[in-house]
Short mmCIF file of C-alpha atoms and ligand atoms in Angstrom, two decimals:
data_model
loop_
_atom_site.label_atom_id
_atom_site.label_comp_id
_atom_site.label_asym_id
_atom_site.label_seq_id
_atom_site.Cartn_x
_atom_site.Cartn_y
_atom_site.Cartn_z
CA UNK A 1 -11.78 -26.54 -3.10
CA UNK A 2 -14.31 -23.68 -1.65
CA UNK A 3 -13.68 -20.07 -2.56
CA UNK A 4 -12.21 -18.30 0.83
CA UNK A 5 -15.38 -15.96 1.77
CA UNK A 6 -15.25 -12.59 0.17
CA UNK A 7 -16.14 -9.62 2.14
CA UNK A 8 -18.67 -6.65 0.65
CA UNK A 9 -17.32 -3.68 -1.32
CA UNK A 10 -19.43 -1.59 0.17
CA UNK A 11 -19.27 -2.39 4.01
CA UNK A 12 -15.70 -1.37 3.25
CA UNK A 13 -16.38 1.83 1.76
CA UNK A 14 -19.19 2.90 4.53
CA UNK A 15 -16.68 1.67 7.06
CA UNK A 16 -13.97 4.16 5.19
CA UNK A 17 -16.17 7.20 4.95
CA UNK A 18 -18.09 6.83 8.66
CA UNK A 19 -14.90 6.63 10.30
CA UNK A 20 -12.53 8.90 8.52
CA UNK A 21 -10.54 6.80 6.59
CA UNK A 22 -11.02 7.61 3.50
CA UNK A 23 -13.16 10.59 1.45
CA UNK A 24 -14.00 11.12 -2.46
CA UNK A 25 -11.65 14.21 -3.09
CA UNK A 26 -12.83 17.67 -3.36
CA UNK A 27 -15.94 16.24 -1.93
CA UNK A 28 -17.99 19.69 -1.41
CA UNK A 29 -17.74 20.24 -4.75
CA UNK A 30 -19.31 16.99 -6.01
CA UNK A 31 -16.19 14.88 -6.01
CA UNK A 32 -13.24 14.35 -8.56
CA UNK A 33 -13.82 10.86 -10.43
CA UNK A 34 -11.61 8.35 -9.25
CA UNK A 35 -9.26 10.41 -6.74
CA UNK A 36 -9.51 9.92 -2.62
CA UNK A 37 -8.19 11.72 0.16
CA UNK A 38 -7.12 9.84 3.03
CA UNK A 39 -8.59 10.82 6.09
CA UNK A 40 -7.05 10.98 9.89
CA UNK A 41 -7.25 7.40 10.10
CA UNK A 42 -6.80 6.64 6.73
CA UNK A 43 -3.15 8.13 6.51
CA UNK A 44 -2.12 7.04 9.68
CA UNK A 45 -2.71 3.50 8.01
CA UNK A 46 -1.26 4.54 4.72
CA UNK A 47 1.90 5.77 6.40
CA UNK A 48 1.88 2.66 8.46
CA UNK A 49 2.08 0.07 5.40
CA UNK A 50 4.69 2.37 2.89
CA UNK A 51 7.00 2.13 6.58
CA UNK A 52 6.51 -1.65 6.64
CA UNK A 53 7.31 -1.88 3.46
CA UNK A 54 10.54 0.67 3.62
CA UNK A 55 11.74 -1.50 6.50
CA UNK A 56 10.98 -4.36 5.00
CA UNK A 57 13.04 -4.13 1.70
CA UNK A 58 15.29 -0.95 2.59
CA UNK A 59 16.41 -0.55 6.21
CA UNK A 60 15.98 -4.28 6.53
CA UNK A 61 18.59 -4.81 4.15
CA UNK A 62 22.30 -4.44 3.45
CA UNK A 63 21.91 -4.97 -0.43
CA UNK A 64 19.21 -2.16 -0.93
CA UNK A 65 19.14 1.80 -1.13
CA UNK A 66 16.34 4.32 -1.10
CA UNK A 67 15.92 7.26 -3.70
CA UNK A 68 13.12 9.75 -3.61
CA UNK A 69 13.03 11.22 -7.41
CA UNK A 70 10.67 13.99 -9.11
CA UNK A 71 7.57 13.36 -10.74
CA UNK A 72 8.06 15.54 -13.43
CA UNK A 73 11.20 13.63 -15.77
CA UNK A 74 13.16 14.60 -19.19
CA UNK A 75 10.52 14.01 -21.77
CA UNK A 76 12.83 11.64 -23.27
CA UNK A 77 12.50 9.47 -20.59
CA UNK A 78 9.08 8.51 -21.63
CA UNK A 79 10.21 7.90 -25.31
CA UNK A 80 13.37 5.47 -24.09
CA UNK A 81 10.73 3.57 -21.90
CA UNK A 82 8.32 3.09 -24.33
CA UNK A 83 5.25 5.19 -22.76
CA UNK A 84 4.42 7.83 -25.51
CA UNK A 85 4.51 4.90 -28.60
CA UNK A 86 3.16 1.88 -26.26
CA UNK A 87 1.50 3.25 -22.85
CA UNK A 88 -2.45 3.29 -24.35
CA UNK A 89 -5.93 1.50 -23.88
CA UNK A 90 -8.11 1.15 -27.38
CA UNK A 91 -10.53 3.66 -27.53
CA UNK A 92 -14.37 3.73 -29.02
CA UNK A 93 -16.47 6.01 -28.75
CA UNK A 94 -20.35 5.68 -29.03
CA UNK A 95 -21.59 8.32 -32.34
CA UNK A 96 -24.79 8.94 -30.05
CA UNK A 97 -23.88 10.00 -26.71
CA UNK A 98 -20.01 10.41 -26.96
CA UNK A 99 -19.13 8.08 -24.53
CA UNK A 100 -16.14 6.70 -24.52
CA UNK A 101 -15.27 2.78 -23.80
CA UNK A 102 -11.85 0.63 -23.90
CA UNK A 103 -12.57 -2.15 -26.53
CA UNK A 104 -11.33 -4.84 -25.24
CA UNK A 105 -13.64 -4.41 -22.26
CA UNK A 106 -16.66 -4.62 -24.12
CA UNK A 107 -18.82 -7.80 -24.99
CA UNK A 108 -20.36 -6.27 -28.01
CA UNK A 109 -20.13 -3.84 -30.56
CA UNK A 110 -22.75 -1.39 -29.24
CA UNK A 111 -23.11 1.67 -26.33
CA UNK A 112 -23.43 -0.05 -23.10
CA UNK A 113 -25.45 3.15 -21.85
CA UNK A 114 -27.35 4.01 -24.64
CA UNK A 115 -26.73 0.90 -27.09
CA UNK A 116 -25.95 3.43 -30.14
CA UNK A 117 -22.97 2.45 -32.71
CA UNK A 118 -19.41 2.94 -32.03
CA UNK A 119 -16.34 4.49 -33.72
CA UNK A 120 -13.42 1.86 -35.10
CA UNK A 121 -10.53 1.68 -31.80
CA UNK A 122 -8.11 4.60 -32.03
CA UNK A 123 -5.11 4.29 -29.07
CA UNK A 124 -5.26 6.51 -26.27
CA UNK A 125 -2.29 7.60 -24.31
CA UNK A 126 -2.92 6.96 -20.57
CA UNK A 127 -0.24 9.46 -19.86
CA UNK A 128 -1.26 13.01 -17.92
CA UNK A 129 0.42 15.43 -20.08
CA UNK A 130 1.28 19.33 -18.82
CA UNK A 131 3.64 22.00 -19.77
CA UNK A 132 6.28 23.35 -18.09
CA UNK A 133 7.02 26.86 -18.22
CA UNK A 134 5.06 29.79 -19.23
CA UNK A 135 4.46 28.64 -22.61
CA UNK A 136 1.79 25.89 -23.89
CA UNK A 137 3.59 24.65 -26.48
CA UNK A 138 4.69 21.00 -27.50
CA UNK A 139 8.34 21.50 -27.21
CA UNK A 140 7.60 22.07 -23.72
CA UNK A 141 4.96 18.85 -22.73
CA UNK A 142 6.46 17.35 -20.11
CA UNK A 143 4.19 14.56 -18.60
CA UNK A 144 3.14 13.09 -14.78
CA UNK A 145 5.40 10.12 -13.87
CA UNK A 146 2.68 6.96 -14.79
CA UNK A 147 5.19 4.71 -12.61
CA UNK A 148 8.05 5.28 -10.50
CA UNK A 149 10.42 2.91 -11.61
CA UNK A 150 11.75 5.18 -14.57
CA UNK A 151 13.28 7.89 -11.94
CA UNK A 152 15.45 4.63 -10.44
CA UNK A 153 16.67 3.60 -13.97
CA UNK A 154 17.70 7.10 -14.53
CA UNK A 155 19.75 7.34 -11.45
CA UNK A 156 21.62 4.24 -11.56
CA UNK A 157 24.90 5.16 -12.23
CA UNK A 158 24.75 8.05 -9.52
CA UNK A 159 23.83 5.21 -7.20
CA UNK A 160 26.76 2.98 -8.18
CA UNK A 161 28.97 6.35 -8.20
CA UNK A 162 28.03 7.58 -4.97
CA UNK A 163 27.16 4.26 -2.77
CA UNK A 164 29.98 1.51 -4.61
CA UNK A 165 27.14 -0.74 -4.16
CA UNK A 166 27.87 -3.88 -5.77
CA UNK A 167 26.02 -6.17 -7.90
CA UNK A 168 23.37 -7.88 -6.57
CA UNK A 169 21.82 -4.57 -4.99
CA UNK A 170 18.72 -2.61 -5.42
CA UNK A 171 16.80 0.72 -5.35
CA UNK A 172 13.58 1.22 -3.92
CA UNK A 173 11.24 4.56 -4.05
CA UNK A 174 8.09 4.89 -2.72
CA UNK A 175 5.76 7.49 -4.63
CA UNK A 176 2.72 9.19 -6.69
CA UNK A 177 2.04 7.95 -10.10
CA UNK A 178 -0.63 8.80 -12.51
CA UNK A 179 -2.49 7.02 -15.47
CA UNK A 180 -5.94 8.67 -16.94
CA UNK A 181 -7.32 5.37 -16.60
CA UNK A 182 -10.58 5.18 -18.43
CA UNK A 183 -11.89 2.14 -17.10
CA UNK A 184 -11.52 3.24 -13.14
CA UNK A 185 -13.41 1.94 -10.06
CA UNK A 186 -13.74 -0.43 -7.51
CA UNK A 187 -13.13 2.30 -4.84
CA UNK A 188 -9.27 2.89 -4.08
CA UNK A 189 -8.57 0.04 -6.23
CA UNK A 190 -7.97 1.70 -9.56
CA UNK A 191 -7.75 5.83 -9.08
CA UNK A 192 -6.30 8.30 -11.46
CA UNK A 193 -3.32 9.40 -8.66
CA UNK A 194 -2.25 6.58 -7.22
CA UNK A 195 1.28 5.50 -5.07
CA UNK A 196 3.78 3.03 -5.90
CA UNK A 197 6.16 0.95 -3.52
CA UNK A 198 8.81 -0.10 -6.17
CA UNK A 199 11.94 -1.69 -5.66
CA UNK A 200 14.36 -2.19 -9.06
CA UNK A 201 17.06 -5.01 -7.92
CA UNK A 202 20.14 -5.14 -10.21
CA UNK A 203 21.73 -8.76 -10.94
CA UNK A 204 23.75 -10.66 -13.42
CA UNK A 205 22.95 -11.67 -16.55
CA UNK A 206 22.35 -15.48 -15.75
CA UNK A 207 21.13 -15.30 -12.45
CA UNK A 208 18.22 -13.06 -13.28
CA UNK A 209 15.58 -16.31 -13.00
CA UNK A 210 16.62 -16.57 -9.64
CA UNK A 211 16.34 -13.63 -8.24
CA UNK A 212 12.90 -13.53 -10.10
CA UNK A 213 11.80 -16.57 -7.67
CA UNK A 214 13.19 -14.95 -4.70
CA UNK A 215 11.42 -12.14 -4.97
CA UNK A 216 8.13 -13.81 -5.65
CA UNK A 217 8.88 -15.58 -2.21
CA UNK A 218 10.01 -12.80 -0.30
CA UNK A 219 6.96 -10.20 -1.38
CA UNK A 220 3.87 -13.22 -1.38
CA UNK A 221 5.54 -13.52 2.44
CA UNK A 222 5.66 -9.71 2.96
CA UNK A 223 1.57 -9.42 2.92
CA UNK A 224 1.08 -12.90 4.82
CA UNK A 225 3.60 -12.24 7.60
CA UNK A 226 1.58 -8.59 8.32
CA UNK A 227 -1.71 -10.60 8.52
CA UNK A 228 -3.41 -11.44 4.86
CA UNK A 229 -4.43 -15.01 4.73
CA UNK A 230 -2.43 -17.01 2.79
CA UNK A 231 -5.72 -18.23 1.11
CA UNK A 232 -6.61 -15.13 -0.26
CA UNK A 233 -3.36 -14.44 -1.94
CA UNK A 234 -2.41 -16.43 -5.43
CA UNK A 235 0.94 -15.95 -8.05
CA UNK A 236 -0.33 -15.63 -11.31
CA UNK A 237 2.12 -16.09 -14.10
CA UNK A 238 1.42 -13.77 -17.02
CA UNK A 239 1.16 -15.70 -20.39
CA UNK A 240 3.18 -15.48 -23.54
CA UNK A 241 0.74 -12.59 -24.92
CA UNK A 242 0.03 -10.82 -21.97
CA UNK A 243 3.70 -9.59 -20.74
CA UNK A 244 4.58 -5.85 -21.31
CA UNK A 245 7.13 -5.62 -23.98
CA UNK A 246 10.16 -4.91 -21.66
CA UNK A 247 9.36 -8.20 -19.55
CA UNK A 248 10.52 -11.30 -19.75
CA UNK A 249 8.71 -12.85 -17.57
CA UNK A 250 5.93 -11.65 -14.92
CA UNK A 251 3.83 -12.74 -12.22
CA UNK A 252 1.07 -10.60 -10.33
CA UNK A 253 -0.12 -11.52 -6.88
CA UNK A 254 -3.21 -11.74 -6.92
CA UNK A 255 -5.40 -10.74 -3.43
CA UNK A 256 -9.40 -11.63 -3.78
CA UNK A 257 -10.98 -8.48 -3.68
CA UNK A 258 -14.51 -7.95 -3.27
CA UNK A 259 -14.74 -8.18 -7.02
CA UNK A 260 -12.73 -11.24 -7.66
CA UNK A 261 -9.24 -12.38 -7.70
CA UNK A 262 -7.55 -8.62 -9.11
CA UNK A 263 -3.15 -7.18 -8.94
CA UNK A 264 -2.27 -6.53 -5.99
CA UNK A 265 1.36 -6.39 -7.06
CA UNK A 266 3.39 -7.52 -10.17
CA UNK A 267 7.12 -8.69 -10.19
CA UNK A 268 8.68 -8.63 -13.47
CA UNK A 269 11.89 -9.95 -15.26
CA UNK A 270 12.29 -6.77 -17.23
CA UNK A 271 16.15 -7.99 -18.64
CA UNK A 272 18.18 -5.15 -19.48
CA UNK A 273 15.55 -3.71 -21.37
CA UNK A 274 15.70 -0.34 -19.05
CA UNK A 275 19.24 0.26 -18.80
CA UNK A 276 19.63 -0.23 -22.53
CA UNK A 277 17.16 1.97 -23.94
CA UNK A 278 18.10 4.90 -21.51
CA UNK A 279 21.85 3.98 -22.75
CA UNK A 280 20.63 4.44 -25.91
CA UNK A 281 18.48 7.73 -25.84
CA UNK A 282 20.90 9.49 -23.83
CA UNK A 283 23.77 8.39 -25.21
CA UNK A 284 25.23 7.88 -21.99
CA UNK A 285 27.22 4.74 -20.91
CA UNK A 286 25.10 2.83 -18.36
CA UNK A 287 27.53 -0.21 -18.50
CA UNK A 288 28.66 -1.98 -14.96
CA UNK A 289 31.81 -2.60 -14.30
CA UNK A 290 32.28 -5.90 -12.81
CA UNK A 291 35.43 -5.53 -10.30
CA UNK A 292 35.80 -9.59 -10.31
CA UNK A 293 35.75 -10.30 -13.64
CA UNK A 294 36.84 -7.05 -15.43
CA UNK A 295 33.89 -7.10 -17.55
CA UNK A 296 31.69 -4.43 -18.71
CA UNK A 297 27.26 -5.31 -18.71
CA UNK A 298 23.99 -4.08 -18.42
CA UNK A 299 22.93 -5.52 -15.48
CA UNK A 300 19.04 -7.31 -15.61
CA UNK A 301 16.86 -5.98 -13.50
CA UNK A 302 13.82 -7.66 -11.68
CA UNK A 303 11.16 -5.78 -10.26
CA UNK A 304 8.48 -6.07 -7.50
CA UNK A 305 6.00 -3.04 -8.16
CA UNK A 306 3.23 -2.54 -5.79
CA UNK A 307 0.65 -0.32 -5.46
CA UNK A 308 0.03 1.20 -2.19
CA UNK A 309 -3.64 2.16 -2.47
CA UNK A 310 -4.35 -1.51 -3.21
CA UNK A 311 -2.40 -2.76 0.01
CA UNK A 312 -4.58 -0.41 2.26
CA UNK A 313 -7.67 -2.07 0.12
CA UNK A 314 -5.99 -5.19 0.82
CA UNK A 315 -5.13 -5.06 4.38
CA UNK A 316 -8.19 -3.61 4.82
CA UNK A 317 -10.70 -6.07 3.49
CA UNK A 318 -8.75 -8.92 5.05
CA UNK A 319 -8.93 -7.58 8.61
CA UNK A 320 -12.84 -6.53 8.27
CA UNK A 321 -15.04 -9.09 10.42
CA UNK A 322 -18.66 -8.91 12.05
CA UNK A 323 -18.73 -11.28 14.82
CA UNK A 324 -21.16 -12.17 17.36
CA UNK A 325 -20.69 -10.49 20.43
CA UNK A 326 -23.48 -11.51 23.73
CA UNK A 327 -26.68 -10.40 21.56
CA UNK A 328 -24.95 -8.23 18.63
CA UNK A 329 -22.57 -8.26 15.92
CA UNK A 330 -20.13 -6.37 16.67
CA UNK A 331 -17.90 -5.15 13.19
CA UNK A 332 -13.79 -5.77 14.04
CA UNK A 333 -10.68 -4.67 11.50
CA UNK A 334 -7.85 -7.69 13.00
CA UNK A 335 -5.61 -5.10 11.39
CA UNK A 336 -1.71 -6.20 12.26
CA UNK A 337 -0.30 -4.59 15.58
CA UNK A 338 2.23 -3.15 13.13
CA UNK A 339 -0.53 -1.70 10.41
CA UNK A 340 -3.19 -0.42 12.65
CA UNK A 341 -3.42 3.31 13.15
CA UNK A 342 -3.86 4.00 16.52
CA UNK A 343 -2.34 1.12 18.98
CA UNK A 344 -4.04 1.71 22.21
CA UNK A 345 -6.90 3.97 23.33
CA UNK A 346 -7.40 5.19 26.69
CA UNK A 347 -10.91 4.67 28.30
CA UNK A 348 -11.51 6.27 31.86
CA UNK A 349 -14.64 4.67 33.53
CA UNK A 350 -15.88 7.81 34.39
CA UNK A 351 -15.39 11.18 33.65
CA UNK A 352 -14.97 12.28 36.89
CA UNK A 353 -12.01 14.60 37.92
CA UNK A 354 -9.48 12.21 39.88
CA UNK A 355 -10.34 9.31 37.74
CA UNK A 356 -9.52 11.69 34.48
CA UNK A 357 -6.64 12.85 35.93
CA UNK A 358 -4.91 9.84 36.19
CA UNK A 359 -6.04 8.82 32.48
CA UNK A 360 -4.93 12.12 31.13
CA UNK A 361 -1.31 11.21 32.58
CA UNK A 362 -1.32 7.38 31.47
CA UNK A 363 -2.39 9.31 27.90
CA UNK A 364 0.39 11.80 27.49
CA UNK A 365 2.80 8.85 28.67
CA UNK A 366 1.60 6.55 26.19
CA UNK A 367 1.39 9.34 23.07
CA UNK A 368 5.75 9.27 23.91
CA UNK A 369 5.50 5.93 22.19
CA UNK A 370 2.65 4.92 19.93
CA UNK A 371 -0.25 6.58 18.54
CA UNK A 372 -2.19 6.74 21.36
CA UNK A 373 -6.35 8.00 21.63
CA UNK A 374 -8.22 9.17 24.48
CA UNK A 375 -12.19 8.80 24.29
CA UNK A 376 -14.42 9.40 27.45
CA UNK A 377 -17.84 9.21 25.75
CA UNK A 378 -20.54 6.62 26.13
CA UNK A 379 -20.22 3.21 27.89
CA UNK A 380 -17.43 1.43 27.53
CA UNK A 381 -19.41 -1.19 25.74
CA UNK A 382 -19.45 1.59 22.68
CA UNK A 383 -16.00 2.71 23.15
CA UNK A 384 -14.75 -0.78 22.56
CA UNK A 385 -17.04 -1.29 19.87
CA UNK A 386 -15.80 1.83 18.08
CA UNK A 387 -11.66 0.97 18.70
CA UNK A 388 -12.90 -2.50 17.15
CA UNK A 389 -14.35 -0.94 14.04
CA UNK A 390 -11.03 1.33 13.49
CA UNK A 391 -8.87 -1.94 14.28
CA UNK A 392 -7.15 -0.62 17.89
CA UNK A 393 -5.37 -3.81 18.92
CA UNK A 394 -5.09 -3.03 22.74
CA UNK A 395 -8.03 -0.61 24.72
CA UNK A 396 -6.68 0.52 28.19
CA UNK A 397 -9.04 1.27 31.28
CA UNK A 398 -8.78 3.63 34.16
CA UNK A 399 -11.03 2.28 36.67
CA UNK A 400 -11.93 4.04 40.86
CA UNK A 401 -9.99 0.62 42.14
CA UNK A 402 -7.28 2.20 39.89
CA UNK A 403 -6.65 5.06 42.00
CA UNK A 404 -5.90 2.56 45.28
CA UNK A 405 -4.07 -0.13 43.68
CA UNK A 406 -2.57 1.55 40.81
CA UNK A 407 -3.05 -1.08 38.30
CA UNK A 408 -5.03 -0.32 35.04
CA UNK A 409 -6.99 -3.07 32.68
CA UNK A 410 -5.81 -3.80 29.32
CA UNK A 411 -8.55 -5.02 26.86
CA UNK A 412 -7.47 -7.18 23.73
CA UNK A 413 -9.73 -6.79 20.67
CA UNK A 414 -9.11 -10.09 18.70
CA UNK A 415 -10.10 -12.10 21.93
CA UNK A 416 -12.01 -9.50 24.25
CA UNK A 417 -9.80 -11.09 27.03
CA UNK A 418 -8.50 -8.99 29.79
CA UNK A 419 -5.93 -8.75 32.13
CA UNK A 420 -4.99 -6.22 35.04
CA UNK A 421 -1.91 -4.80 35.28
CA UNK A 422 0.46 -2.48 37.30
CA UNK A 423 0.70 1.31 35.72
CA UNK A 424 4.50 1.15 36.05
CA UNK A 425 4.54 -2.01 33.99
CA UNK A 426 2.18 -0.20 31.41
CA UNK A 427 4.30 0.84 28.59
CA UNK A 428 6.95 -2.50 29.12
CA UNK A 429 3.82 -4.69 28.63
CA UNK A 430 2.46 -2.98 25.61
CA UNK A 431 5.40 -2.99 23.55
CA UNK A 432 5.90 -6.51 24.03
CA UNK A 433 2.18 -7.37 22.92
CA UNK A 434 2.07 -4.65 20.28
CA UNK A 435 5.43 -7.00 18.78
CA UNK A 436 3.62 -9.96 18.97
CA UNK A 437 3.30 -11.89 22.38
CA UNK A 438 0.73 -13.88 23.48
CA UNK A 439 -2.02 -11.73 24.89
CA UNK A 440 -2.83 -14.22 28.10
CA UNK A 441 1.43 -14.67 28.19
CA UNK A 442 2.47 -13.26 32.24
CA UNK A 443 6.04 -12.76 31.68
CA UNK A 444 6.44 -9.32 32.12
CA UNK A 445 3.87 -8.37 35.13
CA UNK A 446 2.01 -9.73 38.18
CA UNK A 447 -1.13 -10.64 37.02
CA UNK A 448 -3.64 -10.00 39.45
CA UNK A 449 -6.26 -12.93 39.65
N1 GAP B 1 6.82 -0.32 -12.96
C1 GAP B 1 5.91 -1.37 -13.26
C2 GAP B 1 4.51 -1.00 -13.12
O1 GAP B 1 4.19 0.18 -12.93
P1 GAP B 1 2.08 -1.96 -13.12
O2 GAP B 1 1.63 -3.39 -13.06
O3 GAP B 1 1.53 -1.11 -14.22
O4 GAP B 1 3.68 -2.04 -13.21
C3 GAP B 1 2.34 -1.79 -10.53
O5 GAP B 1 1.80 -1.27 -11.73
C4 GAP B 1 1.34 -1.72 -9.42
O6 GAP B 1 0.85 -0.39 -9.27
C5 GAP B 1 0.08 -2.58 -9.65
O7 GAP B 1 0.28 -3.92 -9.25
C6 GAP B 1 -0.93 -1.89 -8.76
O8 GAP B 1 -0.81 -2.33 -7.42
C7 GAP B 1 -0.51 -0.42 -8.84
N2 GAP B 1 -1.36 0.30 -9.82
C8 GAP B 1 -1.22 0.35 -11.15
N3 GAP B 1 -2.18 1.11 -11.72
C9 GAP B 1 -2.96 1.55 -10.71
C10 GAP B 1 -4.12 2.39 -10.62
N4 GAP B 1 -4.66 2.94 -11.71
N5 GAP B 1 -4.67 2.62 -9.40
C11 GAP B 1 -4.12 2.08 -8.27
N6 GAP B 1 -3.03 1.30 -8.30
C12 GAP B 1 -2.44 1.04 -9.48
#
């Protein structure tokens, strides 16, 4: 079968940058390798897909909780988990220009910048260390969270304590993580600070394989039902020698990036690997107490971990088109209704004072219930052009006939097709098309010709 069509890195990046959705960090000061700052747009899109996802596998859900923990954990933490003896890339490093390379990514044994000889592999912690406290001393290292996950595993008797939440339930946290990556790249794809939608669901022993297939189902659905085309989406099942040494079994989805088929997401079997080691490192009884039965377990855990920066790259080079339009191309993000950062613009024909008057007050109305933009500037050819390019799914215009009929155009951008409607029915319409109704569908207004 064909390879879907993949779209250009760096149309995605210029598309980013030119329209403020996202910038290198620290930018006037050269940039920061690897880290991004979202933008206006950017973070309104950001926000958009951590909310789907919160609503999605949280509020959604009567078998799921939400925690919020700190970034900075015990230090013991990271030994019970296995980070400080087992979270590191092989290092060389090249004896001429002190680069530094992971092993396993090169094809040969020489500098790939200046081809001089390297050093044997040593193991490199991908952990961000700091101290906490006055004092720079070992005793107090205390490192930056490299996943989420750990502060759920550490909190999971308060959450059976506090909620009575019994098994099957999870707990889901959305937050930073950090890894000194040394291989990085690929724009937001792999960064140094990244964010993390995890969700750790606690079953029985025994049913843990199905749970794992569930969630496989549920999460590949999750991305498809908000827009990504089923084609570009595949479950990759990690091999024998590939899964992590608390997993018993994993699969990634996979999302073909500009690059090639890359992790989008992984969902692991990780057994009651957590919830024993922090039993045993703390010395604290992390045992469930099955109500039913009378039994005492470690419950098994399975995991979907996502990464948020690589949704936005996902989402984002899914949506990006250039189309035909009369005798130009016009670019267009198809961004999801639900996704897309602003939901309906507000274009006045003309700037003039009665005309802008009455768009001004079918703005402020509309900003009461979505993120709503206002742009008089240019034809209207260019103003739809440049809600296409920032993926506005519904452009609203303010015409003279306006003022005598008061009815207003609304302007779809996946089809270009219009229809007129009453101002009154404005807001009634929107919502239903922003939650998926047919564009050309007259249920809810007069349509007028
Ligand atoms: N708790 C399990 C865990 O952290 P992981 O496969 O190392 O598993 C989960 O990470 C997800 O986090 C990945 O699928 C990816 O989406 C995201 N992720 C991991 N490292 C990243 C990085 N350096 N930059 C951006 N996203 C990253």
């Amino acid at each position: 079968m064909a390879e879907p069509e993949k779209v250009d890195m760096e149309k995605i990046v210029s598309l980013c940058r030119r329209r403020g959705f996202i910038f290198p960090s620290s930018e006037i000061y050269g940039g920061l390798s690897s880290c991004w700052d979202y933008g206006p747009l950017g973070v309104e899109l950001k926000r958009n897909v951590k909310d789907a996802w919160w609503r999605a596998i949280v509020q959604k859900r009567d078998d799921t909780v939400g925690l919020d923990t700190s970034i900075l954990m015990h230090p013991r933490t990271w030994e019970a988990s296995g980070h400080v003896e087992g979270f590191s890339d092989p290092l060389v490093e090249c004896k001429s220009c002190h680069l530094r390379w992971r092993a396993d990514e090169l094809g040969d044994d020489k500098c790939p910048t200046c081809g001089g000889e390297l050093t044997e592999p040593r193991l490199f912690n991908l952990m961000f260390k700091t101290f906490m406290g006055p004092v720079e001393e070992e005793a107090n290292t205390v490192y930056l969270r490299p996943e989420t996950a750990q502060g759920i595993f550490v909190n999971f008797q308060n959450v059976v304590n506090t909620t009575r939440k019994k098994l099957p339930f999870g707990i889901a946290q959305i937050g930073k993580a950090f890894r000194n990556e040394i291989t990085t790249g690929n724009f937001i794809f792999r960064s140094r600070e990244f964010e993390q939608m995890e969700l750790e669901f606690f079953v029985k022993p025994g049913s843990d394989g199905g749970w794992f297939d569930y969630w496989l189902g549920e999460r590949l659905n999750w991305y498809v039902n908000l827009g990504i085309k089923r084609e570009n989406l595949q479950l990759r099942p990690h091999t024998e020698e590939e899964l992590a040494h608390y997993a018993r079994a994993c699969s990634d989805i996979d999302y073909l990036f500009p690059m090639g088929w890359s992790e989008l997401e992984g969902i692991a079997n990780r057994g009651d690997f957590d919830l024993a080691q922090h039993a045993k490192y703390s010395g604290k009884n992390l045992d469930y107490f099955d109500d039913e039965t009378k039994e005492h377990f470690l419950p098994c855990i399975i995991e979907p971990s996502a990464g948020v920066d690589r949704s936005v790259l996902a989402f984002l080079c899914d949506a990006y088109a250039e189309e035909p339009d009369k005798d130009e191309i016009r670019v267009v993000l198809h961004l999801h209704p639900t996704l897309a950062p602003i939901k309906v613009a507000l274009l006045p024909l003309s700037r003039k004072e009665n005309l802008a008057k009455l768009a001004k007050e079918i703005h402020a109305d509309l900003r009461q219930c979505w993120e709503a933009q206002y742009d008089d500037a240019q034809s209207i050819g260019r103003r739809y052009r440049r809600q296409d390019e920032i993926g506005t799914p519904f452009c609203v215009t303010v015409d003279f006939q306006s003022l005598e009929d008061e009815q207003v155009t609304i302007r779809e951008r996946d089809s270009m097709k219009q229809i007129r409607i009453p101002i009154a029915e404005l807001k009634t319409v929107l919502a239903a098309k922003l939650s998926g109704e047919r564009f050309d569908s007259q249920s809810l207004w007069t349509a007028n010709g």
